[in-house]
Coordinates of C-alpha atoms and ligand atoms in Angstrom, one line a residue:
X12 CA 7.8 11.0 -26.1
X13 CA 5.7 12.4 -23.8
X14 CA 4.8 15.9 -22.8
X15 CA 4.7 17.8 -19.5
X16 CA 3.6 21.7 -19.0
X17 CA 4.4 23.9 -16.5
X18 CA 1.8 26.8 -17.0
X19 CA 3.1 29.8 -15.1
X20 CA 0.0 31.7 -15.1
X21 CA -2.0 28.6 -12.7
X22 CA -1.2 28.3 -8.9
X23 CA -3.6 26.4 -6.4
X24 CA -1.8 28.7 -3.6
X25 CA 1.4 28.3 -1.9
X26 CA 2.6 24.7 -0.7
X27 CA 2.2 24.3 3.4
X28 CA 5.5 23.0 3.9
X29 CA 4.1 21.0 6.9
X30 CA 3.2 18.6 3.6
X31 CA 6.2 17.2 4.1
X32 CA 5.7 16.1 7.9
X33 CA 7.0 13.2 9.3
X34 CA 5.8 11.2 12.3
X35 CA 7.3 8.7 15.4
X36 CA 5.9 6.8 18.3
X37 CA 6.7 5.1 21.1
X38 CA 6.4 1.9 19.1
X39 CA 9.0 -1.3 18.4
X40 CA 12.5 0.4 17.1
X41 CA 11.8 4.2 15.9
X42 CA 12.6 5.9 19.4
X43 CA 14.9 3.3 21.3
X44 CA 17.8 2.4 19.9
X45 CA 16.7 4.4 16.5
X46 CA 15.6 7.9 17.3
X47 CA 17.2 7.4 20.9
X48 CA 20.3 6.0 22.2
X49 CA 21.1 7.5 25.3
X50 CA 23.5 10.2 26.1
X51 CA 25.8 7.2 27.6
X52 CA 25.7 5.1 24.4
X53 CA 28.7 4.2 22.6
X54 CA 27.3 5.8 19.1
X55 CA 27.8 9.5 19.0
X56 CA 24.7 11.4 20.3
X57 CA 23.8 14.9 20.7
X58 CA 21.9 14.9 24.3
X59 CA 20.7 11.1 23.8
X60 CA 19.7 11.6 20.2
X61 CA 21.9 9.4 17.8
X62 CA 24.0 12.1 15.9
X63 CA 23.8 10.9 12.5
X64 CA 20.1 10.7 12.6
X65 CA 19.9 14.0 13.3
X66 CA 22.6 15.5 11.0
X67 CA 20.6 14.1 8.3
X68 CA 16.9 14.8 9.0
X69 CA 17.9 18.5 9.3
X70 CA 19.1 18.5 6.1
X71 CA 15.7 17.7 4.7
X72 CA 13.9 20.3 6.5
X73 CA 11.4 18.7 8.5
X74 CA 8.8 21.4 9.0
X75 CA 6.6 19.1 11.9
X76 CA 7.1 15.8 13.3
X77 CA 4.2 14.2 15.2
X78 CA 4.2 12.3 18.5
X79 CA 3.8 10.2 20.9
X80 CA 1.4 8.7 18.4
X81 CA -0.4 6.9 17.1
X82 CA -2.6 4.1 19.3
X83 CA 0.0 4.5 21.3
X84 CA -1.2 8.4 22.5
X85 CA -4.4 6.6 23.6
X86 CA -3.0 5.0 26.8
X87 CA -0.3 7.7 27.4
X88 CA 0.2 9.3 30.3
X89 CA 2.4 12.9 29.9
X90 CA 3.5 12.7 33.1
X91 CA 5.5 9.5 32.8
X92 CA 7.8 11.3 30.5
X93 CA 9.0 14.3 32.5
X94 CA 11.0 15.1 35.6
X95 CA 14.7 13.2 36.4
X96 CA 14.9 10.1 33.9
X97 CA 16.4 7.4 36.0
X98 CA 13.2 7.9 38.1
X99 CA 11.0 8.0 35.5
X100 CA 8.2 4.8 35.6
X101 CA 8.6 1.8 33.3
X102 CA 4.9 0.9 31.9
X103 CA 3.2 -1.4 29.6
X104 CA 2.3 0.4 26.0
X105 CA -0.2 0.1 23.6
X106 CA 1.4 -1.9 21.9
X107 CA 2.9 -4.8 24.5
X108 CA 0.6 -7.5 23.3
X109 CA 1.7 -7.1 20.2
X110 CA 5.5 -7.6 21.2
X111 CA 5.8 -7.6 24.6
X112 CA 8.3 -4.5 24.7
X113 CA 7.6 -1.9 27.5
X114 CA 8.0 1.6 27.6
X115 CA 11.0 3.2 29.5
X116 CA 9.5 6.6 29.3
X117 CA 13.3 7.9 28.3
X118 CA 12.1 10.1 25.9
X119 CA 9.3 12.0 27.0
X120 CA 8.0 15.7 26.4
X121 CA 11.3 18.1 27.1
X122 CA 13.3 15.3 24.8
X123 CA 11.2 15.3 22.2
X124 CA 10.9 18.8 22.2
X125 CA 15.2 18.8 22.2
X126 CA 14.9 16.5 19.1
X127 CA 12.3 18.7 17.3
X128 CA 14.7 21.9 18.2
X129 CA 18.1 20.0 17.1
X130 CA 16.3 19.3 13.6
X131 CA 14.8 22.2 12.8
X132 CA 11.0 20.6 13.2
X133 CA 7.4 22.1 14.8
X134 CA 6.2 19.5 17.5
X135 CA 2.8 18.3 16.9
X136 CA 1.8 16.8 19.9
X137 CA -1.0 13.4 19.3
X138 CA -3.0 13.7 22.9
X139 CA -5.0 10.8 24.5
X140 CA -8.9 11.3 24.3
X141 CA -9.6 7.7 25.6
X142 CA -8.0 6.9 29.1
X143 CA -7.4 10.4 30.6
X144 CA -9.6 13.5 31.4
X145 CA -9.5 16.9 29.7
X146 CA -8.5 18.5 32.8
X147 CA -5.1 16.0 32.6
X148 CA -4.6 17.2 28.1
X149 CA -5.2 20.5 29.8
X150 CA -2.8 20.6 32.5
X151 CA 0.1 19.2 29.5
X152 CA -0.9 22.3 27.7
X153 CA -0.6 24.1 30.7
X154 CA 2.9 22.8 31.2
X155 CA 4.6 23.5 27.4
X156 CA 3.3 26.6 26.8
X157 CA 2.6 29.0 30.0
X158 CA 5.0 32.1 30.3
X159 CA 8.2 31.3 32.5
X160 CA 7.3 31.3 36.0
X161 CA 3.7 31.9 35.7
X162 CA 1.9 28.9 37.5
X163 CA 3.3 25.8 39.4
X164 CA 3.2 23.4 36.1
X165 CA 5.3 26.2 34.1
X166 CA 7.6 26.2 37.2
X167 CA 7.5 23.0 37.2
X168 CA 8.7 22.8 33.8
X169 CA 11.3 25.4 35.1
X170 CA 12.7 23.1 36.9
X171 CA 12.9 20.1 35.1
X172 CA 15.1 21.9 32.8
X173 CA 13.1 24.3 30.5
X174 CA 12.1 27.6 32.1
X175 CA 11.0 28.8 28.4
X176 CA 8.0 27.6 27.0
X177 CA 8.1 25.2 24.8
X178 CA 5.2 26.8 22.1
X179 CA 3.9 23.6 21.0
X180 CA 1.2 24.6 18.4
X181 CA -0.4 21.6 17.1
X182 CA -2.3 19.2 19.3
X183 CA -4.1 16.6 17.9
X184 CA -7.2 15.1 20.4
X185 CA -7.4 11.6 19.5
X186 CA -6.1 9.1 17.5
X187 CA -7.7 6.6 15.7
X188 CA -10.8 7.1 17.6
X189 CA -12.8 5.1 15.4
X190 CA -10.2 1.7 16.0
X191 CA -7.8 1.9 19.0
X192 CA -8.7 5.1 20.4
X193 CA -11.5 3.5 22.2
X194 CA -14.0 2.0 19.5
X195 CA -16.1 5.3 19.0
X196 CA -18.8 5.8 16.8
X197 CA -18.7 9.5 14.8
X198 CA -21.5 10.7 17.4
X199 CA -19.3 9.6 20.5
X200 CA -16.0 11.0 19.2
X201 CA -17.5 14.6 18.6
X202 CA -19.2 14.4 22.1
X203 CA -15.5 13.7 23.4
X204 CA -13.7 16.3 21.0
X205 CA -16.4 18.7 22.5
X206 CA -15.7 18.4 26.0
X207 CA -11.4 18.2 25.6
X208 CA -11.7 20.6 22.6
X209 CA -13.4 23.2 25.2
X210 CA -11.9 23.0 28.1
X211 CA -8.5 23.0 26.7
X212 CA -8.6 25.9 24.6
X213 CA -8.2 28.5 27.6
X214 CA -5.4 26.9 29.1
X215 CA -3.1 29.6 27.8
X216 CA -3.7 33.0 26.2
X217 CA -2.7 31.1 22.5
X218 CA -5.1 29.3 21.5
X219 CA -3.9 26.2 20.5
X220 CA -4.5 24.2 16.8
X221 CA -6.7 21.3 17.1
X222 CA -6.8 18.4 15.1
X223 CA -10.0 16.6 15.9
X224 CA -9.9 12.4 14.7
X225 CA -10.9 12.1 11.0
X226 CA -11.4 9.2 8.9
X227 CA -9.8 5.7 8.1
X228 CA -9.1 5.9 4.6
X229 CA -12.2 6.7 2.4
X230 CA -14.7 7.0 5.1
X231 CA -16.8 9.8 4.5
X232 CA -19.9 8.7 6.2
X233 CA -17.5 8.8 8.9
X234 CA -16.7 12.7 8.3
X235 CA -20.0 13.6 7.7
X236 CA -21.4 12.0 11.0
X237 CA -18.7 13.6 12.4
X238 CA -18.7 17.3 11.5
X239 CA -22.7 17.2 11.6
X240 CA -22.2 16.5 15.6
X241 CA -20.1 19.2 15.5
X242 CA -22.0 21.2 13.8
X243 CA -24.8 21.1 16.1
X244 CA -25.6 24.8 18.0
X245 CA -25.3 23.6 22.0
X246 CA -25.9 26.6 24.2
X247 CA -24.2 28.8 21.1
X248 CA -21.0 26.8 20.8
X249 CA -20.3 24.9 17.8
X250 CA -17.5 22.5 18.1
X251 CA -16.8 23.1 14.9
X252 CA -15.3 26.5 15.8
X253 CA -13.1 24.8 17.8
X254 CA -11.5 22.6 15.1
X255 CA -8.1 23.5 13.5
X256 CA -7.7 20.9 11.5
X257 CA -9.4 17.1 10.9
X258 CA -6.6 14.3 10.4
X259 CA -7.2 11.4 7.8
X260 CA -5.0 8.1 8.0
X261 CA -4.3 6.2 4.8
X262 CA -2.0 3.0 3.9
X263 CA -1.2 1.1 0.9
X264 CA -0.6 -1.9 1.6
X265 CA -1.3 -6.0 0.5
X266 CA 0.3 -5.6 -2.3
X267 CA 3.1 -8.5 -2.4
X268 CA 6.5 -9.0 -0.6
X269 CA 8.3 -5.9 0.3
X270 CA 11.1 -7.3 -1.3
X271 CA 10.7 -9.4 -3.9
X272 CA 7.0 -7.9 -5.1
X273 CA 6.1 -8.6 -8.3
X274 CA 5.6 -6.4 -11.9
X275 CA 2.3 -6.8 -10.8
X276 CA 2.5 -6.0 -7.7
X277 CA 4.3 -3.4 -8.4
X278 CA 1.6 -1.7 -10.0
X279 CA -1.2 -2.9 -7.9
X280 CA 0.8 -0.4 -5.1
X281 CA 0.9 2.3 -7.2
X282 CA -3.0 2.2 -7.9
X283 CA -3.2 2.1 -4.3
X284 CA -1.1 5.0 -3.9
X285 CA -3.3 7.2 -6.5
X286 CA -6.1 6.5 -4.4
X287 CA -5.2 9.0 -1.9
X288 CA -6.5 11.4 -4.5
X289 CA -10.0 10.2 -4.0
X290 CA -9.6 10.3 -0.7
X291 CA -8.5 14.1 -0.3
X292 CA -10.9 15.3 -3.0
X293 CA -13.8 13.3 -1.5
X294 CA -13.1 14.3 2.0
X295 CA -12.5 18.3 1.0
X296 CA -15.8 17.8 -1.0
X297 CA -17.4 16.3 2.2
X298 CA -16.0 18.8 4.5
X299 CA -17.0 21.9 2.4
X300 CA -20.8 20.6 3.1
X301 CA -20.0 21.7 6.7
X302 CA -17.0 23.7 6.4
X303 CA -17.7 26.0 3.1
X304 CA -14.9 28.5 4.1
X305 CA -12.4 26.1 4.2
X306 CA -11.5 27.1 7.6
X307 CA -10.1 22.9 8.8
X308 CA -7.4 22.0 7.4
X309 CA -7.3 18.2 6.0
X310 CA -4.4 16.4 7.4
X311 CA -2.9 13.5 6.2
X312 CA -1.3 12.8 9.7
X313 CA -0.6 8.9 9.1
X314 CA 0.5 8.1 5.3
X315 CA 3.0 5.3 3.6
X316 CA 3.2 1.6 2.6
X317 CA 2.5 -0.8 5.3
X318 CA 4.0 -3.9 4.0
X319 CA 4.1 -7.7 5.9
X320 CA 6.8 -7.8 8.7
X321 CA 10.3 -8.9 9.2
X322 CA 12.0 -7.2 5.7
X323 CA 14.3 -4.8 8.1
X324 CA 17.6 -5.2 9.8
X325 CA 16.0 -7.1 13.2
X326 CA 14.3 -9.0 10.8
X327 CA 10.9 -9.1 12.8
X328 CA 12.2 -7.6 16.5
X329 CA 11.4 -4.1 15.8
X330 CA 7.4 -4.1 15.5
X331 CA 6.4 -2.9 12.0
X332 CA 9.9 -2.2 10.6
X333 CA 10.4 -2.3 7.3
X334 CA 12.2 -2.4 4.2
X335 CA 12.1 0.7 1.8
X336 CA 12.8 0.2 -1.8
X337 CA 12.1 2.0 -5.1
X338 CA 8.6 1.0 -5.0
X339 CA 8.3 2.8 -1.6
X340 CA 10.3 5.7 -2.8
X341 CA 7.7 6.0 -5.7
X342 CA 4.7 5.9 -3.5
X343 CA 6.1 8.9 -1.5
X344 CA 6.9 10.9 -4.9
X345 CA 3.5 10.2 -6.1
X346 CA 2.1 11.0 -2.7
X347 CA 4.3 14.2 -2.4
X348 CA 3.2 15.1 -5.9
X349 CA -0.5 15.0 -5.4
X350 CA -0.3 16.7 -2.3
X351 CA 1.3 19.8 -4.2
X352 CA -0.8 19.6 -6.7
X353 CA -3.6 20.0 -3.8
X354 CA -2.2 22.5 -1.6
X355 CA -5.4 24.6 -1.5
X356 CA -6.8 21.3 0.5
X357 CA -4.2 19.5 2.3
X358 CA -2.6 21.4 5.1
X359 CA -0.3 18.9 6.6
X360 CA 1.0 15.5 5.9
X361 CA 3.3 13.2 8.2
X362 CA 4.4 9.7 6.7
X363 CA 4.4 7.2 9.0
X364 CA 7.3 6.4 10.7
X365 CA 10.5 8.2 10.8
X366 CA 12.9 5.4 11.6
X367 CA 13.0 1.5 11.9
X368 CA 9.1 1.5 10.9
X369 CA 6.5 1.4 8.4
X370 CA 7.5 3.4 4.8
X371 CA 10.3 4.8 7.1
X372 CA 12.7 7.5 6.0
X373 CA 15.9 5.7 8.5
X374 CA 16.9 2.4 9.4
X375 CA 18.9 2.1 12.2
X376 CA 20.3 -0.6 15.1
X377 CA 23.7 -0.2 17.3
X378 CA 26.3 2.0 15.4
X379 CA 24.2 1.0 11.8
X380 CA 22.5 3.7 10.3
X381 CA 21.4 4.1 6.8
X382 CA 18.8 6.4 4.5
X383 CA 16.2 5.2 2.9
X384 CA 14.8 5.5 -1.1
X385 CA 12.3 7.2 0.8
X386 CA 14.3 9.7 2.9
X387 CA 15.7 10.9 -0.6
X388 CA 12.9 11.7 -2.1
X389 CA 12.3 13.9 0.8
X390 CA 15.6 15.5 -0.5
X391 CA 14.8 15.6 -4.0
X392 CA 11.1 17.3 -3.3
X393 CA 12.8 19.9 -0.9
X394 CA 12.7 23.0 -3.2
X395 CA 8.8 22.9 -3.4
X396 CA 8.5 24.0 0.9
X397 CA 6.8 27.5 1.0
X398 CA 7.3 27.4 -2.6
X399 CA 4.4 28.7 -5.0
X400 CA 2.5 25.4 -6.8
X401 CA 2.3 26.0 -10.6
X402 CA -0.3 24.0 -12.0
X403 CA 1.1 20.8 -14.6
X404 CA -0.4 19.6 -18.3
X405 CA 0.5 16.1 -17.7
X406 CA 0.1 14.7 -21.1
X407 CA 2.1 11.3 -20.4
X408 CA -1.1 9.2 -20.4
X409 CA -2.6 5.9 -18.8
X410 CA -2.1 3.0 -18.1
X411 CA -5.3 0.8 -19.0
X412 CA -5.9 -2.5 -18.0
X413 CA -9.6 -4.3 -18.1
X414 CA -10.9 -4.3 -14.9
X415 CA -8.3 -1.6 -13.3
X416 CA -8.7 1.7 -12.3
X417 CA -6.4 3.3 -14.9
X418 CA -3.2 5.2 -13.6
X419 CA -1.2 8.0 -14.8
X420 CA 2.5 6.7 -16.6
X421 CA 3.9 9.9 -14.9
X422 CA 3.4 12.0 -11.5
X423 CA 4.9 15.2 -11.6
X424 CA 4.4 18.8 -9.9
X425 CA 5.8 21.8 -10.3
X426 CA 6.4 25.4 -8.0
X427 CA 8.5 28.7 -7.8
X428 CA 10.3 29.9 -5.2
X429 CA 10.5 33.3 -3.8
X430 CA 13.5 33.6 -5.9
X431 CA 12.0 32.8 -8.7
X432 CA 13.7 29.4 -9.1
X433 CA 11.5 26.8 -10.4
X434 CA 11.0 22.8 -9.0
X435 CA 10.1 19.9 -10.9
X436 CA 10.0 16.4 -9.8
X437 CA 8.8 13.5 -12.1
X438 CA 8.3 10.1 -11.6
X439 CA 8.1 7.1 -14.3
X440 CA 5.7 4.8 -12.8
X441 CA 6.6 2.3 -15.3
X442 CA 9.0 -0.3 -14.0
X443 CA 10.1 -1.5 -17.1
X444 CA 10.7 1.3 -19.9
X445 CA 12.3 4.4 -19.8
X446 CA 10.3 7.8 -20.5
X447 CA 11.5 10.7 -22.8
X448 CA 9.8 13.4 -21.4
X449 CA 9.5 16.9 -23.1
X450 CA 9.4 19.8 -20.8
X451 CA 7.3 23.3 -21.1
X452 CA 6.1 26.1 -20.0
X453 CA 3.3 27.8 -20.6
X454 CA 2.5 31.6 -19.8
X455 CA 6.8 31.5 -19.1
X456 CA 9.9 29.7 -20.4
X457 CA 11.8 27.2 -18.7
X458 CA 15.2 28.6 -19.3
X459 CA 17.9 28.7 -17.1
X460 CA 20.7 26.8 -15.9
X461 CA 19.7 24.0 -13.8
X462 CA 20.1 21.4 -11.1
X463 CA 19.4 17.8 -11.7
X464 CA 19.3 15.1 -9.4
X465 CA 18.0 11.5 -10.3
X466 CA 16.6 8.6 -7.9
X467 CA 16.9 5.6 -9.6
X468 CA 18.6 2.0 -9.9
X469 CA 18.4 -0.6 -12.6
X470 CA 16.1 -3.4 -10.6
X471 CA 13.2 -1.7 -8.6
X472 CA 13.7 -3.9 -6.0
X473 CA 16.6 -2.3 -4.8
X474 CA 16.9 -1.0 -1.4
X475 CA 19.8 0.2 1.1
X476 CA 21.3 -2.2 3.8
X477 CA 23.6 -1.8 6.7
X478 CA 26.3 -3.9 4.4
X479 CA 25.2 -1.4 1.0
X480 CA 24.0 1.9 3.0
X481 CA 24.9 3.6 -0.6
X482 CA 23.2 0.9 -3.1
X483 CA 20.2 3.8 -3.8
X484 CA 21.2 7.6 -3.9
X485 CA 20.7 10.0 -6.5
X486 CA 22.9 10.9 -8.9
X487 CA 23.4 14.8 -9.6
X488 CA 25.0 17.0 -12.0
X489 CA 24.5 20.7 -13.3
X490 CA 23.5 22.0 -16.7
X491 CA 20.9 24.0 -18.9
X492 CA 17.7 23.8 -19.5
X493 CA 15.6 25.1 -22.4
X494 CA 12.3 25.2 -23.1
X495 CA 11.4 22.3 -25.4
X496 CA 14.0 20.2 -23.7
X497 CA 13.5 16.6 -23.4
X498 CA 14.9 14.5 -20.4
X499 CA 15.2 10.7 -20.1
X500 CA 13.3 9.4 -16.3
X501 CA 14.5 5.4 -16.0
X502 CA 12.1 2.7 -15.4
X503 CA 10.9 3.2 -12.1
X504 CA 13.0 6.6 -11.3
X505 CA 12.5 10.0 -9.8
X506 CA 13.5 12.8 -11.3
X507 CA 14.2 16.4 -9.8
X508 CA 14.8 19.6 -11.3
X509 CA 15.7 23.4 -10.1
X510 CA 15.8 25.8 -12.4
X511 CA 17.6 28.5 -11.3
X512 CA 16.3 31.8 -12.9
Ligands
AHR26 O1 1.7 3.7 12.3 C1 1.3 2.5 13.1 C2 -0.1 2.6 13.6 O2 -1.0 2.7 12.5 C3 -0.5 3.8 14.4 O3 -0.2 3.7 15.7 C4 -2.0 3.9 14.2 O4 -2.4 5.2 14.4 C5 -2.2 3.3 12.8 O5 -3.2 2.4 12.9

């Protein structure tokens, strides 16, 4: 048996729930006929957005969503996306060598904004620091967010349908910058951030939240060149002033078939997954050189598995999609879990992609539609949004194996509500034995009646299909919990508690 303890009297802070962002581009199947099927399509839509897409991403409470992208922000042009659709131009992406699709610029920037209002979700808008000029990242500012009326892009956003503004907070300035977003080196991409960061910052009263380009992975020489650029006193401006937040993109990936991976395997992704704890505590440790306040934000804005392609329902048509199965569903627990257990350093998170992509949340094609393992462990983790983090004794141990980075048999968080109720969510990272776990609390008891709801299936492999869209849900029933209780977590499953005070 193995023991886990909540201690009431240890918070890191409350839990952003942008944590538990999500993110979509313009890329293969996650806006057209995923996200998007028109408001003349046969499936039901609310204003072009498939229905039951959006039925059920508001039900997880997506706090932010990011967009356009990705590499694909980097030879974006905003102005593609507005004005009467059917006149709207048709252009090669980022991505057309890759699979020849081109962009119908259907869904631009008052869409997207409908979508973000119809789920409940913050727009965080990726903008393009490599193929257009500050004045044009400006002038989109200028657009969403002046008063009604106020200037001739507000009014032109009057006309095209949205008199209000739209309030878009979050704009990241690059993406990638160090790969796709136009090959930089540190030095160039803080010269860049400089100039857009500056002269974009007056274009309405609100300031607006930056997010300057951050590492790939665990680059920290990377950061470090980075933030000392910015650093640097130029005519008394620091950039660094300037910077909301610095992103940080991570995958796990390589690690077998998405399907048919083996034990393994199995754990070679789940190592892989820890490592994102190196790479926030070595980037926070990193930033705090420059940034001892903790003023920027770290975010995680591209996260998830990024497996070989062809496993989803085009079976190789939709660029990068992907299927999801337990394996992926414990990555994002694990993930989810560490980013809780860090909420004093990580201020957003978006897995990549919503829909029809990499570690996606939805699959979707015609009138198909189905959930993911993933997208339920966005369910099962909901409780902890805005909640307060209470620090965990996770006495369930290692896994050691010579040569291996060891891991952790269990990942687990914990947090209270405003209410007082109290979330819980384990996961067994063994794929083969079942975990008695005793639950604790220290500094407070864990007594109450409860809510439990359990992710799990007997082969790991398992995943949802248009044919089985119900093969992998959890199971849920009521009860009581005591203090000293044990529970039983399955090989491989994911375990979620509320404990209602
Ligand atoms: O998520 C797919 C791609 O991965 C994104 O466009 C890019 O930012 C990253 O390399």
């Amino acid at each position: 048996m193995k023991n886990l303890r909540i201690v009431f009297s240890q918070s890191k802070g409350t839990i952003n729930p942008n944590i538990y962002g999500h993110f979509s581009e313009h890329i293969g199947g996650v806006f057209y006929d995923g996200l998007w099927v028109g408001e003349d399509s046969k499936v039901e839509n609310v204003r072009g957005f498939r229905k039951a897409l959006v039925d059920s991403f508001r039900k997880i409470n997506p706090p932010v969503l990011r967009w356009p992208g990705g590499c694909f922000a980097e030879s974006y042009d905003w102005r593609d996306g507005v004005g009467p659709r059917d006149q709207r131009p048709e252009r090669v992406n980022w991505w057309f060598n890759y699979d020849g699709r081109t962009e119908s610029n259907q869904v631009g920037t008052h869409e997207f904004v409908d979508f973000c209002r119809q789920v409940g979700a913050e727009p965080y808008f990726a903008a393009n620091m490599t193929s257009v000029t500050p004045l044009h990242i400006r002038n989109w500012i200028e657009y969403c967010n002046m008063d009604e009326g106020r200037t001739t892009l507000a009014r032109e956003r009057g006309e095209n349908g949205s008199p209000e503004p739209f309030g878009v907070k979050y704009w990241g300035i690059g993406n990638e910058n160090w790969g796709g977003g136009g090959s930089m080196t540190p030095e160039m991409c803080a010269r860049e951030y400089m100039k857009f960061s500056t002269v974009c910052a007056s274009a309405v009263k609100e300031k607006p939240k930056f997010v300057i380009c951050g590492a790939n992975g665990h680059d920290i020489e990377w950061t470090r060149r980075l933030l000392a650029e910015c650093e640097q006193d130029i005519h008394g401006r620091r950039a660094l002033r300037n910077i909301w937040g610095m992103s940080v993109h991570y995958y796990c990936g390589g690690a077998g078939d998405p399907l048919t991976f083996t034990e393994s395997e199995w754990y070679q992704m789940l190592r892989q997954a820890d490592y994102m704890r190196r790479i926030v505590d070595d980037h926070r440790a990193a930033m705090d050189e420059f940034d001892p306040d903790r003023r920027i934000g770290l975010i995680v804005d591209e996260w998830g598995c990024w497996h070989p392609d062809g496993s989803g329902p085009s079976k190789g048509y939709n660029l990068f999609e992907q299927q999801s199965t337990m394996r992926d569903a414990m990555v994002a627990a694990m993930t989810l879990n560490l980013f809780n257990n860090r909420c004093d350093v990580v201020a957003m998170a978006n897995v990549a992609q919503l829909c029809n992509n990499l570690h996606c949340l939805f699959l979707a094609g015609g009138e198909h539609f189905i959930e993911t393992p993933t997208y339920h462990v966005f369910d099962l983790f909901k409780g902890h949004q805005g909640a307060k983090q209470l620090e965990v004794v996770n006495e369930g141990g290692y896994f050691e194996e010579e040569g291996k980075v060891r891991l952790e048999r269990l990942t687990a968080s914990a947090s209270e509500a405003a209410d007082g109720s109290v979330t819980i969510t384990i996961g067994n990272l063994s794929c083969t034995e079942a975990e008695e776990i005793c639950l604790s609390g220290v500094g407070g008891e864990l007594n109450g009646k409860a809510e439990f709801a359990l992710l799990a299936a007997d082969d790991v492999h398992a995943h949802n299909t248009f044919e089985q869209p119900e093969n992998v849900k959890p199971v849920r029933w009521e009860g009581a919990l005591s203090d000293g209780d044990t529970v039983t977590v399955p090989a491989g499953g994911i375990l979620a508690i509320t404990l209602r005070k």
